[in-house]
C-alpha positions as a Markdown table, in Angstrom:
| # | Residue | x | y | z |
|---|---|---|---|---|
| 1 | Unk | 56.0 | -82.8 | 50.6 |
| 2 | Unk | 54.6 | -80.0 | 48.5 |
| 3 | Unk | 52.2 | -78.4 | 51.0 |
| 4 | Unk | 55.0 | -78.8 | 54.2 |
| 5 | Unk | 57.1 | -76.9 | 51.6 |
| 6 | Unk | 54.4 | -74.2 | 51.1 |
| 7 | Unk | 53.6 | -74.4 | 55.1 |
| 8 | Unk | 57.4 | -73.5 | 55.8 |
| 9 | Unk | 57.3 | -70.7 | 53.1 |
| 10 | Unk | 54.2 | -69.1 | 55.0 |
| 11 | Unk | 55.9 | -69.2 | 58.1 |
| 12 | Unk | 59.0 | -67.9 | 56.9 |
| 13 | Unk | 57.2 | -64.8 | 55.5 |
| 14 | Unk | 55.1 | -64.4 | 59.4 |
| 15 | Unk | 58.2 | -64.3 | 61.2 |
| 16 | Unk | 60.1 | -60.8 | 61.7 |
| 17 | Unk | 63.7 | -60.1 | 61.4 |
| 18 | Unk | 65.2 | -59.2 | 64.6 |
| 19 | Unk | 63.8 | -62.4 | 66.6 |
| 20 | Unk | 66.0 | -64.5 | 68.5 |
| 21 | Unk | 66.0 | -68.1 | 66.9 |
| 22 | Unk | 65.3 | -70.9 | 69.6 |
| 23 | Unk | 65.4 | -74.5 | 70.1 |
| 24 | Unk | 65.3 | -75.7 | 73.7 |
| 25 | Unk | 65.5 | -72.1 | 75.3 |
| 26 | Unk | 66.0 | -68.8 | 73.7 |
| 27 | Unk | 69.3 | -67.7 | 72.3 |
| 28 | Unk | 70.3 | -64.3 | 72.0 |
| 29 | Unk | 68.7 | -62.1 | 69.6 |
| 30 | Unk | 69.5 | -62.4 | 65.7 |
| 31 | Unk | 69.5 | -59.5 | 63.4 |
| 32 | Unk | 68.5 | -61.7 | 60.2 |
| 33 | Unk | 65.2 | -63.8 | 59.4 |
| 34 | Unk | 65.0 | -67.1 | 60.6 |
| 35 | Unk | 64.9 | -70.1 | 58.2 |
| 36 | Unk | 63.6 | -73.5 | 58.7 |
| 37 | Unk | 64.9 | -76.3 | 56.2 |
| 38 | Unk | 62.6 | -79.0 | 55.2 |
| 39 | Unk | 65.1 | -81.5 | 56.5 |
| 40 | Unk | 64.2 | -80.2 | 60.0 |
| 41 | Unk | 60.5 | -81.2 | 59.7 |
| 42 | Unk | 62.6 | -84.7 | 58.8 |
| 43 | Unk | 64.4 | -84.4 | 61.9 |
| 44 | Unk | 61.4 | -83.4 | 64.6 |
| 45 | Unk | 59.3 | -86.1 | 62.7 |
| 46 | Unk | 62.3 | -88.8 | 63.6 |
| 47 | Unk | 62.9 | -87.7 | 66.8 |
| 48 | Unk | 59.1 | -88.0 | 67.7 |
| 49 | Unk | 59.1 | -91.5 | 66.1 |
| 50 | Unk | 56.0 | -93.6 | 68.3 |
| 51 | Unk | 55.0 | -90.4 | 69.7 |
| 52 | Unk | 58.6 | -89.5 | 72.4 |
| 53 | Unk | 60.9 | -86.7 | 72.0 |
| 54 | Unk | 59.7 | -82.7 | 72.0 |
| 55 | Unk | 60.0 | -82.7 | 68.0 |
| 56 | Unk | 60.3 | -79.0 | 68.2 |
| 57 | Unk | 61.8 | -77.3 | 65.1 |
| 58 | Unk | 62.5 | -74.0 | 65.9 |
| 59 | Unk | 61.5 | -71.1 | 68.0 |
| 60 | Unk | 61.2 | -67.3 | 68.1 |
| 61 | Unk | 60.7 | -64.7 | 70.9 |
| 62 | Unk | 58.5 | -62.2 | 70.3 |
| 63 | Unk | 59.0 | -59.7 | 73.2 |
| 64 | Unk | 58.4 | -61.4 | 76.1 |
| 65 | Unk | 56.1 | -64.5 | 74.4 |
| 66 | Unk | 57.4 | -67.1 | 72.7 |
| 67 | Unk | 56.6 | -68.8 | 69.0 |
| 68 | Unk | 57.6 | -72.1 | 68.6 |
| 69 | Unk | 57.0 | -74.6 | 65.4 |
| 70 | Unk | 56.8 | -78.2 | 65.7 |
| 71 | Unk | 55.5 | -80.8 | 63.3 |
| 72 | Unk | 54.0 | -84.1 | 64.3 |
| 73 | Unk | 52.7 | -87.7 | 63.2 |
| 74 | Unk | 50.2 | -89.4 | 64.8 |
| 75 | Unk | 49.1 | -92.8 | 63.8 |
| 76 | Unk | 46.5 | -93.0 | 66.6 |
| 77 | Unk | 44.5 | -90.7 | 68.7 |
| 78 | Unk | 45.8 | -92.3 | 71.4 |
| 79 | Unk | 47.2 | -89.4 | 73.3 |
| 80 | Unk | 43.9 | -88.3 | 74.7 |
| 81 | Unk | 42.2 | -84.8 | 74.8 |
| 82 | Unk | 44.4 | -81.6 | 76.0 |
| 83 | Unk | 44.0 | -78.1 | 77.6 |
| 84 | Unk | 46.3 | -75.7 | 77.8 |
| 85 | Unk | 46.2 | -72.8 | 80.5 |
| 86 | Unk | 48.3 | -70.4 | 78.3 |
| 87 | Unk | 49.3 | -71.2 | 75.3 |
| 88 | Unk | 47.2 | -70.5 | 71.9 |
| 89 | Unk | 47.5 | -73.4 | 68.7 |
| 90 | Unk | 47.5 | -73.2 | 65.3 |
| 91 | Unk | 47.2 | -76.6 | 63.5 |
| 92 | Unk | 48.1 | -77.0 | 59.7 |
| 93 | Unk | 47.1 | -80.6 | 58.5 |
| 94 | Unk | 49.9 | -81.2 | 56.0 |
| 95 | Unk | 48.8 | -85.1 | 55.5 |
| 96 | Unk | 45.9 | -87.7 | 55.8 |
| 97 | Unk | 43.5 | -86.2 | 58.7 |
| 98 | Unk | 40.7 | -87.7 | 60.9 |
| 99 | Unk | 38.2 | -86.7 | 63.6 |
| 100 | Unk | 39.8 | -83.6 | 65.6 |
| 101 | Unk | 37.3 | -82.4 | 69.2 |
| 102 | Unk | 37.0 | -79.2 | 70.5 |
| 103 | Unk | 35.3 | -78.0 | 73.5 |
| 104 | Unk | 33.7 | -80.0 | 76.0 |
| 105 | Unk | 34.6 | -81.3 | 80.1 |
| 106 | Unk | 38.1 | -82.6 | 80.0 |
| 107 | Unk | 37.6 | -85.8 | 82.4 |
| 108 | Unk | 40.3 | -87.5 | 84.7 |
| 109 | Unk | 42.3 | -84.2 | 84.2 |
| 110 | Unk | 46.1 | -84.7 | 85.0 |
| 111 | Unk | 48.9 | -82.1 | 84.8 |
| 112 | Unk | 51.0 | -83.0 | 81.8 |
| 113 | Unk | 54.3 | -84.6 | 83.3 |
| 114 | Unk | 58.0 | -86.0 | 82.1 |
| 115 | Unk | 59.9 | -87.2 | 84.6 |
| 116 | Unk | 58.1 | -85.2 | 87.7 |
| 117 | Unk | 58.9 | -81.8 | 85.8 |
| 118 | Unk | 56.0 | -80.1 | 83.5 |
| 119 | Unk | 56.0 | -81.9 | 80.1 |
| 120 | Unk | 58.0 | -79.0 | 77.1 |
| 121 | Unk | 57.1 | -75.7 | 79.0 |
| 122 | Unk | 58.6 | -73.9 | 76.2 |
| 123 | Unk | 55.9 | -75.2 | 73.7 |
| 124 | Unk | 52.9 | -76.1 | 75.5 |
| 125 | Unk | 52.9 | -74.2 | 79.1 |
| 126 | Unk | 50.6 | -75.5 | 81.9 |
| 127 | Unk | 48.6 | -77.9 | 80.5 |
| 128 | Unk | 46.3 | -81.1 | 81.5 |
| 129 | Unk | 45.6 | -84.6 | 79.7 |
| 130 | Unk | 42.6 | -86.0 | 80.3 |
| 131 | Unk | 41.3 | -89.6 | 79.7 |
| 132 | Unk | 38.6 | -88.0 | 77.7 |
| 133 | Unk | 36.2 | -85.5 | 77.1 |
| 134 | Unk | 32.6 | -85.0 | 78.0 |
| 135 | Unk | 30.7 | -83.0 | 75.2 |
| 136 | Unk | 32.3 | -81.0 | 72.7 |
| 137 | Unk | 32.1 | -81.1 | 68.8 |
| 138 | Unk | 33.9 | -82.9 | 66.3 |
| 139 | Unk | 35.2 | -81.9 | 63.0 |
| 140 | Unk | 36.8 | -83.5 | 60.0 |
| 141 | Unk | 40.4 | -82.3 | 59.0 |
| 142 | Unk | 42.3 | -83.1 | 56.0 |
| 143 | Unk | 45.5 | -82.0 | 54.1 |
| 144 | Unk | 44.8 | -78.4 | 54.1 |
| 145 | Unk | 42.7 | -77.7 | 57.2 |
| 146 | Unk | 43.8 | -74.9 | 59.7 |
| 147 | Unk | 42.8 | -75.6 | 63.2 |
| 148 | Unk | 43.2 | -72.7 | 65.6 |
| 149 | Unk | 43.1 | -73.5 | 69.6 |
| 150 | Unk | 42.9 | -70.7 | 72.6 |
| 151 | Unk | 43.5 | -71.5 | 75.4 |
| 152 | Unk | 41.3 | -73.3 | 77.9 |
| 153 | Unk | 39.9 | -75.1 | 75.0 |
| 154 | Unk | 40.0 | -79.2 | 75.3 |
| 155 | Unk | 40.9 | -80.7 | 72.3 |
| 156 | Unk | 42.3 | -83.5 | 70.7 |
| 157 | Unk | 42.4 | -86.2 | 67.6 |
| 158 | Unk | 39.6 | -88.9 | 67.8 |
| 159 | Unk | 39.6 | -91.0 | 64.8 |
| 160 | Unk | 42.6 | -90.6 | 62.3 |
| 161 | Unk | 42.0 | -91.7 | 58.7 |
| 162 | Unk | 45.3 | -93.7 | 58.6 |
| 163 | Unk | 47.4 | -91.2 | 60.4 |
| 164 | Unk | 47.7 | -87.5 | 60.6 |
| 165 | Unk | 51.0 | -85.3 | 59.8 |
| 166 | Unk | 50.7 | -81.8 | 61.0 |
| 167 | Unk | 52.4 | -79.0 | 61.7 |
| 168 | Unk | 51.9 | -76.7 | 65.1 |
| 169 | Unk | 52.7 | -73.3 | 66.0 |
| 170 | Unk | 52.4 | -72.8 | 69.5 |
| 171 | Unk | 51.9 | -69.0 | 71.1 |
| 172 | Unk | 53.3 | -69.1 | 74.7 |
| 173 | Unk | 52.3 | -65.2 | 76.2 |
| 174 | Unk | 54.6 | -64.3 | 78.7 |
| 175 | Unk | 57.0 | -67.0 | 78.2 |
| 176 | Unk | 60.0 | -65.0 | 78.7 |
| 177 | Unk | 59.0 | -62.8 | 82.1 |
| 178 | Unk | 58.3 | -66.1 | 83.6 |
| 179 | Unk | 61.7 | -67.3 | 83.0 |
């Protein structure tokens, strides 16, 4: 709990005064810093219990991108590897870890869908799920590993070393124009 602690604390310090605070969609701009409460981490984890619900925690808007936070468990790799056409990802391994892939030939791609509309537009943009990857290069993460993502980049947990807790800020450029 320590280190999602510390995580929080980082992002507090990252994120300017003067940002409009976010869940689902933007709210109007605040004149004081945003704070997010270690019970919200508690929150996103339960509403994303067996991998459904958005999860996300909080979000700023930073002119006309957006910032969002989420945090996530995953006690398989079972989602499959990802692209995104927009949005950049930072991944901050808060517990266990596994085998995380980069790169490579998304195969089978398929736009990422809930319910015939795009899949959390606000967090993840345009993006595709594959039912794996051809190529690409795998890495070991544990507690403490940063993983940044552009995008275009396929990625996605292989192997998971029990599980994997971690948390995700998600940079969606242009977020707010397209609205």
């Amino acid at each position: 709990m320590r280190r999602i602690e510390l995580a929080l604390a980082a992002l507090a310090l990252m994120l300017a005064p003067g940002m409009a605070l976010a869940q689902a969609a933007p709210l109007p701009a605040q004149s004081d810093a945003v704070f997010v409460a270690k019970g919200d981490f508690a929150k996103a984890l339960a509403a994303r219990a067996n991998g459904k619900g958005l999860g996300v925690v909080g979000a700023v808007r930073a002119g006309d991108d957006r910032v969002s936070l989420d945090v996530l468990r995953r006690d398989t790799p079972d989602e499959g590897p990802v692209i995104h056409e927009k949005v950049t990802e930072i991944y901050t391994i808060l517990e266990g870890g596994g085998d995380f892939a980069t790169g490579g030939t998304l195969v089978d791609p398929k736009p990422m869908m809930m319910n015939g509309k795009p899949s959390n537009p606000a967090s993840i943009g345009p993006s595709l799920k594959g039912s794996r990857v051809e190529g690409g290069t795998a890495h070991h993460v544990e507690a403490g590993d940063v993983v940044m993502i552009p995008p275009g980049v396929v990625h996605g947990f292989t192997r998971l070393d029990g599980h994997v807790t971690y948390m995700v800020v998600r940079m969606n450029p242009g977020y707010e124009k397209s609205r």
